[in-house]
Amino acid sequence: MRIAALALALALLPLAAQADQPLSAGQRFAQDATIVDTHIDAPSLLLRHWADLGVDTPKVEFDYPRARQGGLDVAFMSIYTSPGEDKAGEATQIAHTQIDAVEAMIGRRPEQFALLRSPKDFDRLHAHGQRVLLALGMENGAPIGDDLSRLKLFHERGVRYITLAHSEDNRISDSSYSRKHTWKGLSPFGEKVVDEMNRLGIMVDVSHLSDDATRDVLARSKAPVIASHSGLRHFTPGFERNISDELAKAVAAKGGVIQIVFGNAFVDPASAAVTQAYFVASAQFEQEQAAARARGETPKSSEAFDKEWEAAHPPLPVKIDAVLNQIDYGIKLVGADHIGIGSDFDGVGGALPDGLKSVADYPNLIEGMKARGHSEETIRKVLGGNLLRVWSAVEAKASQQ
């Protein structure tokens, strides 16, 4: 494992400092393969604090130097809006502002970044590996509101997948985190959303959805669907946020792909238990907030609640093996054609396994897969080939309608 250790050590250094360092086998493979990560939360961070991600930016997990170091070719930027922003009527504007931020990053660094709207444009825009291509995935369908025409507008702006719901039920779908399950699956409006996404060529993402909603999506969609950043429930029984064996098989049978997430909360049973406890406590806290307001009192803020929770529940130590175990099991369950990666970098507060702390670390995943006996063909499929195939299939289906 000396090579993996070297790769990890090199990943912690700025790219320029490595010019005279030999590449590890994992790094060489990463530079040659096409790596597609379907979930990176950089846009939310850019709105909170603007940073030039074209240079080494130590406080985040995605920047250009480390992306090149790790061999990342396509990074789906997560256009995330919260249920609270939806309730406040702010989701649509926030989504547009996050897309503006991504466009600004590309505009300032055109030699380093480009917006990828279709896998057909990959070779033209990639510039022989000098650019990191940024695609857009919308996490939470809240910015659509009640207006189907917004799907066309967001498609025109580059959004190529939509996670229909997030941590609460919305107008479109039930969430896996919600105890209400308002629609018992997709809403009638949600069915129209899936139809329109199929027509436009936007991938339907079932990460975060309840089991019933995922079943409804699979029954409704005419195109393959994805889980952009999900773990496998086999490792975290009772955690509906992770996809069940039954539904993973159904996604694969429809030609789709399950993108394995890296965050501790989804790949480690103990961390998943803490996450489940958080959502129970958060729901109780929201009830207490509402009761305080009804009494005319000023309740404790959600930010204060989250800060106290994080202080009381620091991240648990997790090894890279937790992610490798998920990939191994997923390949055995649904086949090598239906597993990919969706890290959730910059979206889990740094709660990531050792050896997978930033976009520089994909070579460590490669070394781990090789050590477990996976062929180069399988590794290339998981790193990005499968996702590009599904994206192309969704586009082809749209062109037939």
Coordinates of C-alpha atoms in Angstrom, one line a residue, residues 3 57-58 61 74 84 86 110 114 120 138 177 182 185 204 207 220 254 273-274 295 314 335 359 367 381 395:
I3 CA 1.7 3.7 -3.6
T57 CA -8.2 26.9 -1.9
P58 CA -7.4 24.9 1.3
E61 CA -12.8 20.2 -1.0
V74 CA -16.5 16.4 -15.1
G84 CA -36.8 26.7 4.3
D86 CA -38.7 27.1 -0.6
P110 CA -12.0 30.0 -19.2
A114 CA -16.1 25.2 -19.1
K120 CA -21.4 15.0 -27.0
M138 CA -30.3 20.7 -9.2
Y177 CA -36.2 12.1 5.6
T182 CA -47.5 13.7 2.0
G185 CA -44.9 8.8 -3.6
V204 CA -34.4 12.3 -13.0
S207 CA -31.4 10.4 -4.3
R220 CA -43.3 6.9 -14.8
K254 CA -34.2 0.6 -16.3
A273 CA -27.4 6.5 13.0
V274 CA -26.3 9.9 14.2
R295 CA -46.6 32.1 22.6
P314 CA -18.2 15.5 16.0
G335 CA -23.4 -5.2 -12.2
V359 CA -11.1 15.9 -5.3
E367 CA -5.8 1.9 -5.8
K381 CA -17.0 2.4 -15.9
E395 CA -30.6 12.7 -24.3

